[in-house]
Short mmCIF file of C-alpha atoms in Angstrom, two decimals:
data_model
loop_
_atom_site.label_atom_id
_atom_site.label_comp_id
_atom_site.label_asym_id
_atom_site.label_seq_id
_atom_site.Cartn_x
_atom_site.Cartn_y
_atom_site.Cartn_z
CA MET A 1 169.39 136.96 8.84
CA PHE A 2 172.17 134.42 8.30
CA PHE A 3 170.89 133.47 4.84
CA GLU A 4 170.72 136.98 3.39
CA ARG A 5 172.93 137.61 0.37
CA PRO A 6 175.42 140.48 -0.05
CA ASP A 7 174.42 143.60 -1.96
CA ALA A 8 173.98 143.50 -5.73
CA GLY A 9 176.97 143.68 -8.00
CA GLU A 10 178.69 140.32 -7.45
CA THR A 11 180.52 139.03 -10.52
CA ALA A 12 179.30 135.56 -11.37
CA VAL A 13 180.25 132.75 -13.74
CA LEU A 14 177.14 131.00 -15.04
CA VAL A 15 176.85 127.28 -15.77
CA HIS A 16 174.27 125.76 -18.12
CA VAL A 17 174.08 122.08 -19.07
CA ASP A 18 172.04 120.73 -21.97
CA PHE A 19 170.71 117.30 -21.09
CA TYR A 20 169.47 114.80 -23.66
CA ASP A 21 166.17 114.60 -21.79
CA GLU A 22 163.97 117.46 -23.05
CA GLN A 23 162.01 117.59 -19.77
CA ALA A 24 165.17 118.27 -17.75
CA ARG A 25 166.35 121.14 -19.98
CA GLU A 26 166.34 124.74 -18.80
CA ASP A 27 166.23 127.91 -20.88
CA PRO A 28 169.60 129.74 -20.91
CA GLY A 29 167.92 133.04 -21.89
CA GLU A 30 165.57 132.85 -18.93
CA PHE A 31 168.55 131.92 -16.73
CA LEU A 32 170.33 135.12 -17.74
CA GLU A 33 167.20 137.15 -16.88
CA LEU A 34 167.03 135.47 -13.46
CA VAL A 35 170.68 136.29 -12.75
CA ARG A 36 170.18 139.93 -13.73
CA SER A 37 166.99 140.13 -11.67
CA ALA A 38 169.00 138.98 -8.66
CA GLY A 39 171.45 141.84 -9.21
CA ALA A 40 174.50 139.76 -10.14
CA GLU A 41 176.87 140.72 -12.97
CA PRO A 42 177.25 137.77 -15.39
CA ALA A 43 180.92 137.49 -16.43
CA THR A 44 180.69 134.50 -18.77
CA LEU A 45 178.63 131.37 -19.43
CA LEU A 46 180.02 127.84 -19.29
CA THR A 47 177.94 125.40 -21.35
CA ALA A 48 178.11 121.63 -21.44
CA SER A 49 176.19 118.66 -22.81
CA ARG A 50 175.64 115.55 -20.74
CA GLN A 51 173.38 112.54 -20.70
CA ARG A 52 173.00 112.79 -16.93
CA PRO A 53 174.54 114.89 -14.11
CA ASP A 54 177.81 113.81 -12.56
CA PRO A 55 176.88 112.52 -9.06
CA ARG A 56 179.82 114.28 -7.42
CA THR A 57 180.22 117.68 -9.16
CA PHE A 58 177.26 117.73 -11.59
CA ILE A 59 179.49 118.78 -14.56
CA GLY A 60 182.42 116.31 -14.38
CA SER A 61 186.15 116.85 -13.86
CA GLY A 62 186.95 118.29 -17.33
CA LYS A 63 184.34 121.07 -17.14
CA LEU A 64 185.31 121.66 -13.51
CA ASP A 65 188.84 122.59 -14.66
CA GLU A 66 187.36 124.96 -17.27
CA LEU A 67 185.17 126.53 -14.60
CA ARG A 68 188.14 127.03 -12.30
CA ALA A 69 190.06 128.80 -15.10
CA MET A 70 187.06 131.06 -15.86
CA LEU A 71 186.80 132.09 -12.20
CA ALA A 72 190.47 133.08 -12.17
CA ALA A 73 190.28 134.92 -15.50
CA HIS A 74 187.28 137.02 -14.51
CA GLU A 75 188.17 137.31 -10.80
CA ALA A 76 184.63 136.13 -10.03
CA GLU A 77 183.52 135.19 -6.53
CA LEU A 78 180.31 133.35 -7.34
CA VAL A 79 179.21 130.42 -9.55
CA ILE A 80 175.53 130.08 -10.42
CA PHE A 81 174.09 126.88 -11.90
CA ASN A 82 170.96 126.87 -14.06
CA HIS A 83 169.98 123.60 -12.35
CA SER A 84 169.07 122.26 -8.92
CA LEU A 85 172.13 120.84 -7.17
CA GLY A 86 172.12 118.26 -4.43
CA PRO A 87 173.56 119.39 -1.06
CA SER A 88 176.64 117.17 -1.50
CA GLN A 89 177.22 118.41 -5.06
CA GLU A 90 177.08 122.00 -3.83
CA ARG A 91 179.54 121.24 -1.02
CA ASN A 92 181.92 119.41 -3.37
CA LEU A 93 181.89 122.27 -5.87
CA GLU A 94 182.56 124.88 -3.19
CA HIS A 95 185.43 122.75 -1.87
CA GLU A 96 186.96 122.39 -5.35
CA LEU A 97 186.39 125.97 -6.56
CA LYS A 98 187.03 127.78 -3.25
CA CYS A 99 184.08 130.12 -3.85
CA ARG A 100 180.36 130.27 -3.22
CA VAL A 101 178.15 128.12 -5.43
CA LEU A 102 174.46 128.83 -5.94
CA ASP A 103 171.94 126.63 -7.76
CA ARG A 104 168.74 127.63 -9.59
CA THR A 105 166.55 127.19 -6.50
CA GLY A 106 168.87 129.31 -4.36
CA LEU A 107 168.91 131.99 -7.08
CA ILE A 108 165.11 132.17 -7.23
CA LEU A 109 164.96 132.31 -3.42
CA ASP A 110 167.40 135.22 -3.48
CA ILE A 111 165.17 137.13 -5.92
CA PHE A 112 162.13 136.35 -3.77
CA ALA A 113 163.94 137.69 -0.71
CA GLN A 114 164.61 140.98 -2.52
CA ARG A 115 161.05 141.36 -3.83
CA ALA A 116 158.97 140.47 -0.75
CA ARG A 117 157.50 143.62 0.77
CA THR A 118 154.63 142.60 3.03
CA HIS A 119 154.91 140.77 6.32
CA GLU A 120 153.23 137.72 4.81
CA GLY A 121 155.50 137.72 1.76
CA LYS A 122 158.61 137.91 3.94
CA LEU A 123 157.36 135.04 6.10
CA GLN A 124 156.76 132.88 3.05
CA VAL A 125 160.21 133.63 1.63
CA GLU A 126 161.89 132.95 4.96
CA LEU A 127 160.07 129.63 5.26
CA ALA A 128 161.22 128.55 1.80
CA GLN A 129 164.80 129.66 2.55
CA LEU A 130 164.93 127.83 5.87
CA GLU A 131 163.57 124.60 4.41
CA TYR A 132 166.08 124.88 1.56
CA MET A 133 168.99 125.49 3.93
CA SER A 134 167.97 122.77 6.38
CA THR A 135 169.30 120.21 3.86
CA ARG A 136 172.54 122.14 3.39
CA LEU A 137 173.85 122.51 6.92
CA VAL A 138 177.42 121.27 7.02
CA ARG A 139 179.49 120.16 9.94
CA GLY A 140 181.40 123.40 10.25
CA TRP A 141 181.97 122.96 13.98
CA THR A 142 183.66 119.55 14.11
CA HIS A 143 185.97 120.71 16.88
CA LEU A 144 182.96 120.80 19.23
CA GLU A 145 182.72 117.09 20.00
CA ARG A 146 179.76 115.63 21.84
CA GLN A 147 180.35 115.82 25.58
CA LYS A 148 181.54 112.55 27.04
CA GLY A 149 179.47 110.98 29.76
CA GLY A 150 180.73 110.09 33.18
CA ILE A 151 180.31 111.02 36.81
CA GLY A 152 179.96 114.77 37.07
CA LEU A 153 180.03 115.13 33.29
CA ARG A 154 176.67 113.70 32.30
CA GLY A 155 174.47 115.88 30.08
CA PRO A 156 172.59 115.80 26.86
CA GLY A 157 175.34 117.48 24.87
CA GLU A 158 174.95 118.17 21.16
CA THR A 159 177.13 119.20 18.26
CA GLN A 160 176.81 122.65 16.74
CA LEU A 161 175.25 121.00 13.68
CA GLU A 162 172.51 119.48 15.83
CA THR A 163 171.96 122.83 17.55
CA ASP A 164 171.58 124.56 14.18
CA ARG A 165 169.11 121.95 13.01
CA ARG A 166 167.07 122.24 16.21
CA LEU A 167 166.94 126.04 15.91
CA LEU A 168 165.92 125.78 12.27
CA ARG A 169 163.13 123.33 13.09
CA GLY A 170 161.86 125.65 15.82
CA ARG A 171 161.84 128.66 13.50
CA ILE A 172 160.14 126.71 10.68
CA LYS A 173 157.45 125.54 13.09
CA ALA A 174 156.85 129.12 14.30
CA ILE A 175 156.53 130.44 10.72
CA HIS A 176 154.10 127.66 9.82
CA LYS A 177 151.90 128.73 12.76
CA ARG A 178 151.91 132.36 11.67
CA LEU A 179 151.15 131.45 8.05
CA ASP A 180 148.28 129.26 9.26
CA LYS A 181 146.78 132.41 10.79
CA VAL A 182 147.22 134.21 7.45
CA ARG A 183 145.46 131.34 5.65
CA SER A 184 142.66 131.44 8.20
CA GLN A 185 142.24 135.21 7.70
CA ARG A 186 142.20 134.83 3.93
CA GLU A 187 139.65 132.04 4.20
CA GLN A 188 137.39 134.25 6.33
CA ASN A 189 137.68 137.05 3.77
CA ARG A 190 136.83 134.64 0.94
CA ARG A 191 133.80 133.34 2.84
CA ALA A 192 132.62 136.92 3.45
CA ARG A 193 132.94 137.68 -0.26
CA SER A 194 131.09 134.48 -1.06
CA ARG A 195 128.24 135.39 1.29
CA ALA A 196 128.04 138.81 -0.33
CA GLU A 197 128.04 137.00 -3.69
CA ILE A 198 131.01 139.03 -4.92
CA HIS A 199 132.98 137.36 -7.70
CA SER A 200 136.73 136.99 -7.28
CA VAL A 201 139.07 137.03 -10.27
CA SER A 202 142.77 136.12 -10.05
CA LEU A 203 145.47 137.09 -12.52
CA VAL A 204 147.83 134.18 -13.14
CA GLY A 205 150.57 133.60 -15.68
CA TYR A 206 154.23 133.13 -16.38
CA THR A 207 156.55 135.59 -14.73
CA ASN A 208 157.01 138.86 -16.65
CA ALA A 209 153.90 138.26 -18.79
CA GLY A 210 152.48 141.66 -17.79
CA LYS A 211 150.07 140.70 -14.99
CA SER A 212 150.89 143.65 -12.73
CA THR A 213 150.74 146.17 -15.59
CA LEU A 214 147.30 144.85 -16.55
CA PHE A 215 146.23 144.86 -12.90
CA ASN A 216 147.30 148.50 -12.53
CA VAL A 217 145.43 149.76 -15.61
CA LEU A 218 142.27 147.85 -14.70
CA THR A 219 142.09 148.84 -11.04
CA ASP A 220 144.13 152.10 -10.85
CA ALA A 221 146.37 150.32 -8.35
CA LYS A 222 150.02 151.21 -7.92
CA VAL A 223 151.48 147.71 -7.78
CA TYR A 224 155.20 147.55 -8.58
CA ALA A 225 155.56 146.54 -12.24
CA ALA A 226 158.85 146.14 -14.10
CA ASP A 227 160.26 144.30 -17.09
CA GLN A 228 161.95 141.67 -14.96
CA LEU A 229 161.25 138.25 -13.51
CA PHE A 230 159.26 138.01 -10.27
CA ALA A 231 158.55 141.75 -10.02
CA THR A 232 155.45 140.84 -7.95
CA LEU A 233 155.50 138.50 -4.98
CA ASP A 234 152.91 139.85 -2.59
CA PRO A 235 149.25 139.34 -3.46
CA THR A 236 147.26 142.53 -3.99
CA LEU A 237 143.46 142.71 -4.00
CA ARG A 238 141.42 145.54 -5.50
CA ARG A 239 137.73 146.19 -6.17
CA LEU A 240 136.59 146.59 -9.78
CA GLU A 241 133.17 147.40 -11.27
CA ILE A 242 132.03 145.26 -14.23
CA ASP A 243 128.89 145.94 -16.31
CA ASP A 244 126.00 143.52 -15.65
CA VAL A 245 128.01 142.00 -12.79
CA GLY A 246 128.65 144.77 -10.28
CA PRO A 247 131.69 144.83 -7.99
CA ILE A 248 134.29 142.07 -8.23
CA VAL A 249 137.53 141.49 -6.32
CA MET A 250 140.63 141.16 -8.50
CA ALA A 251 143.86 139.61 -7.19
CA ASP A 252 147.38 139.93 -8.62
CA THR A 253 149.48 136.83 -7.85
CA VAL A 254 153.12 135.70 -8.03
CA GLY A 255 154.33 134.70 -11.49
CA PHE A 256 155.16 131.10 -12.35
CA ILE A 257 158.31 129.77 -13.97
CA ARG A 258 159.51 126.49 -15.48
CA HIS A 259 160.59 123.97 -12.86
CA LEU A 260 159.42 126.23 -10.03
CA PRO A 261 160.78 124.49 -6.91
CA HIS A 262 158.08 122.56 -5.09
CA LYS A 263 159.06 124.11 -1.75
CA LEU A 264 158.33 127.57 -3.18
CA VAL A 265 154.88 126.50 -4.34
CA GLU A 266 154.30 125.03 -0.88
CA ALA A 267 155.54 128.16 0.92
CA PHE A 268 153.35 130.44 -1.22
CA GLN A 269 150.25 128.28 -0.73
CA ALA A 270 148.46 131.07 1.19
CA THR A 271 149.02 133.45 -1.72
CA LEU A 272 148.22 130.97 -4.48
CA GLN A 273 145.05 129.93 -2.67
CA GLU A 274 143.49 133.13 -4.04
CA ALA A 275 143.75 131.50 -7.46
CA ALA A 276 142.34 128.17 -6.31
CA GLU A 277 139.29 129.85 -4.74
CA ALA A 278 138.60 132.31 -7.58
CA SER A 279 135.41 132.47 -9.64
CA LEU A 280 137.53 133.02 -12.76
CA LEU A 281 141.22 133.01 -13.64
CA ILE A 282 142.66 135.49 -16.11
CA HIS A 283 145.66 133.68 -17.59
CA VAL A 284 147.94 136.47 -18.86
CA ILE A 285 150.24 135.30 -21.68
CA ASP A 286 153.11 137.17 -23.31
CA ALA A 287 151.93 136.83 -26.92
CA ALA A 288 155.31 138.06 -28.20
CA ASP A 289 157.29 135.35 -26.39
CA PRO A 290 158.46 132.60 -28.79
CA ASP A 291 158.22 130.10 -25.90
CA ARG A 292 154.67 131.07 -24.97
CA GLU A 293 153.26 127.55 -25.48
CA LEU A 294 155.85 126.08 -23.09
CA ASN A 295 155.06 128.85 -20.61
CA VAL A 296 151.32 128.08 -20.82
CA GLU A 297 152.06 124.39 -20.11
CA GLN A 298 154.08 125.34 -17.03
CA VAL A 299 151.33 127.60 -15.67
CA ASP A 300 148.78 124.81 -16.20
CA ARG A 301 151.07 122.43 -14.31
CA VAL A 302 151.35 124.75 -11.28
CA LEU A 303 147.58 125.42 -11.31
CA LYS A 304 147.03 121.67 -11.14
CA GLU A 305 149.51 121.41 -8.26
CA ILE A 306 147.60 124.00 -6.19
CA GLY A 307 144.19 122.52 -7.04
CA ALA A 308 143.07 125.35 -9.34
CA ASP A 309 142.94 123.37 -12.59
CA ASP A 310 139.13 123.17 -12.51
CA VAL A 311 138.59 126.95 -12.13
CA PRO A 312 137.21 128.58 -15.34
CA VAL A 313 139.92 130.39 -17.34
CA LEU A 314 139.87 133.43 -19.64
CA LYS A 315 143.14 133.75 -21.58
CA VAL A 316 144.60 137.19 -22.25
CA MET A 317 147.20 137.49 -25.02
CA ASN A 318 149.16 140.52 -23.85
CA LYS A 319 151.84 142.71 -25.49
CA ILE A 320 150.26 142.81 -28.97
CA ASP A 321 151.96 146.21 -29.36
CA ARG A 322 155.21 144.33 -29.92
CA PHE A 323 153.99 142.81 -33.19
CA ASP A 324 151.37 143.54 -35.82
CA SER A 325 148.12 142.31 -34.26
CA ALA A 326 144.76 143.95 -33.63
CA PRO A 327 142.81 143.70 -30.36
CA ARG A 328 140.04 141.11 -30.60
CA ILE A 329 138.01 138.49 -28.74
CA GLU A 330 138.14 134.82 -29.71
CA ARG A 331 135.01 132.83 -28.83
CA ASP A 332 134.16 129.15 -28.58
CA ASP A 333 131.40 127.40 -30.57
CA SER A 334 128.72 128.64 -28.15
CA GLY A 335 129.90 132.27 -28.48
CA ARG A 336 131.53 132.41 -25.04
CA PRO A 337 134.73 134.55 -24.84
CA GLU A 338 137.85 132.37 -24.55
CA VAL A 339 140.79 134.59 -25.53
CA VAL A 340 141.24 138.39 -25.49
CA TRP A 341 144.10 139.96 -27.46
CA LEU A 342 145.26 143.27 -25.97
CA SER A 343 148.14 145.45 -24.83
CA ALA A 344 148.14 146.43 -21.17
CA GLN A 345 151.02 148.84 -21.84
CA ASN A 346 149.14 151.14 -24.23
CA GLY A 347 145.54 150.25 -23.34
CA GLN A 348 144.57 148.58 -26.62
CA GLY A 349 141.73 146.08 -26.14
CA LEU A 350 140.97 146.84 -22.48
CA ASP A 351 137.33 147.53 -23.39
CA LEU A 352 137.19 144.04 -24.93
CA LEU A 353 138.49 142.53 -21.69
CA HIS A 354 135.72 144.32 -19.74
CA GLU A 355 133.21 142.95 -22.24
CA ALA A 356 134.57 139.41 -21.92
CA LEU A 357 134.59 139.60 -18.09
CA SER A 358 130.98 140.79 -18.13
CA GLU A 359 129.93 137.86 -20.30
CA ARG A 360 131.91 135.27 -18.32
CA LEU A 361 130.86 136.46 -14.86
CA ALA A 362 127.28 137.63 -15.41
CA ASP A 363 124.92 135.30 -13.51
CA ASP A 364 121.78 134.90 -15.61
CA VAL A 365 121.46 138.53 -16.70
CA ILE A 366 117.89 139.35 -17.71
CA GLY A 367 116.65 142.16 -19.92
CA PHE A 368 113.00 143.17 -20.32
CA SER A 369 110.61 146.11 -20.65
CA LEU A 370 108.65 147.28 -17.61
CA THR A 371 105.75 149.73 -17.31
CA LEU A 372 105.27 151.25 -13.85
CA SER A 373 102.58 153.58 -12.46
CA PRO A 374 103.48 156.58 -10.26
CA GLU A 375 102.41 154.48 -7.21
CA GLN A 376 105.27 152.04 -7.98
CA GLY A 377 107.91 154.68 -7.40
CA LYS A 378 109.87 152.52 -4.91
CA LEU A 379 110.44 149.83 -7.54
CA ARG A 380 111.45 152.46 -10.10
CA ALA A 381 113.87 154.06 -7.60
CA GLY A 382 115.31 150.66 -6.69
CA LEU A 383 116.01 149.82 -10.35
CA HIS A 384 117.71 153.18 -10.87
CA GLU A 385 119.81 152.61 -7.74
CA LEU A 386 121.00 149.28 -9.21
CA ASN A 387 121.95 151.07 -12.47
CA ALA A 388 119.63 148.63 -14.21
CA VAL A 389 117.68 151.18 -16.27
CA ARG A 390 119.14 151.51 -19.77
CA GLU A 391 116.38 153.74 -21.12
CA GLU A 392 113.25 155.41 -19.70
CA ALA A 393 110.24 157.06 -21.34
CA PHE A 394 106.73 158.08 -20.26
CA ASP A 395 103.47 157.10 -21.94
CA GLU A 396 100.33 159.24 -22.33
CA SER A 397 99.06 158.16 -18.90
CA GLY A 398 102.22 159.36 -17.15
CA ARG A 399 103.49 155.82 -16.51
CA SER A 400 107.22 155.03 -16.69
CA VAL A 401 108.27 152.68 -19.48
CA LEU A 402 111.65 151.23 -18.51
CA ASP A 403 114.14 149.19 -20.54
CA VAL A 404 115.78 147.14 -17.78
CA ARG A 405 118.85 144.88 -17.73
CA LEU A 406 120.35 143.40 -14.55
CA PRO A 407 121.39 140.09 -12.94
CA ARG A 408 118.37 137.99 -11.99
CA ARG A 409 119.79 137.67 -8.46
CA ASP A 410 119.68 141.47 -7.96
CA PHE A 411 116.12 141.69 -9.29
CA ASN A 412 114.95 138.89 -6.97
CA GLN A 413 116.61 140.60 -3.98
CA LEU A 414 114.90 143.90 -4.83
CA MET A 415 111.53 142.17 -5.12
CA ALA A 416 112.05 140.46 -1.75
CA GLN A 417 112.85 143.80 -0.11
CA LEU A 418 109.61 145.25 -1.52
CA GLY A 419 107.62 142.16 -0.51
CA GLU A 420 106.57 141.41 -4.09
CA ARG A 421 106.82 138.44 -6.45
CA ALA A 422 109.39 138.76 -9.22
CA ASN A 423 107.27 136.79 -11.69
CA THR A 424 104.59 139.49 -11.50
CA TYR A 425 106.86 141.82 -13.47
CA LEU A 426 108.72 139.35 -15.71
CA PRO A 427 107.61 138.21 -19.17
CA GLU A 428 106.58 134.57 -19.29
CA SER A 429 109.82 133.51 -21.00
CA LEU A 430 111.87 134.78 -18.01
CA GLN A 431 109.66 133.57 -15.17
CA GLU A 432 111.05 131.06 -12.68
CA THR A 433 108.84 128.10 -11.76
CA ASP A 434 110.29 127.58 -8.27
CA GLU A 435 109.77 131.16 -7.05
CA TRP A 436 108.27 131.50 -3.57
#
């Protein structure tokens, strides 16, 4: 398409500005990772300090001269800013520097375009690109004046710029329709899982925190995982068995980043909806990252933006193999698991994550002893089929003495299938008063 970038290997001069406002600052280290993830070759980095951006060129005339000299010295053909530029600033810079200028949003979009693999992912990237470019169309066809009216010459007539805008609007509208179908399909799947009472768990976290690696070792999936930003764009769902819970559906989602452009969040709404509709979020955190607290704040901000801030969260401190830390579970005052420390890379602590998931997702798990006569073989078989029997013995009369543990919901369903009352078999402390 017209917005696709050339192949990797372009030499680029990078520009980073430190603003006095802490909230407006970007991380130069993360910027370098983004540039490398896009496939560009960083030649040098121009840094500056300003109170506020220059309205015309963002960096001011003095730094513009320095940037021009750097481009000539390194024979670079691309300038990448670690900031969002206005359309006019981008045009002014390209006019002054006589080369292509890319801002932070355009850089992230470029990475997204390279990573998207599924039809849905490509649609979402294209939508974000088109909406980004719709504000950057320039009058490159000024020689095509609007047709003059008059007898024999009347007609609507439009400039090339207006034609481009109309075509863009039409394409954006068509993509929105197709993504609406995707959202509808996903909603149907979520409703089906809800009816089947299957828990859904979504992995969320800052980009490159290790979500896909953890997803792969938990589910034996083969999701692309690499030590780079935005390695995963397309949502992947897999089934996973959890003790005392049964099957759950686990989803791997796109990573978040500081100052993630709003249009990207909007375009990936269908994907991120998996997080908003989940029973539990696993927030994967790179425990070895010195900026991990800032990263956690950014993830919380995006979760709030997509309406997932009220979904229960289990934090996973990943990559403990990079420093001296043992796998462990941190619990709150009531004993509920809150944080699991592990390493997805070498498998340390994965058993603790299974334990924490079991405790967080188990719906009123009940454990009790049950004595059954040979005539109650159907109930015994049903409990074995549910993998609810932890231990079985036989008394002198030939009756089965079972040590049973299972979700109350599963026991009630089994009793209903056999046409019996659950309270008949439960000790008084576990009996429900509103049973039929």
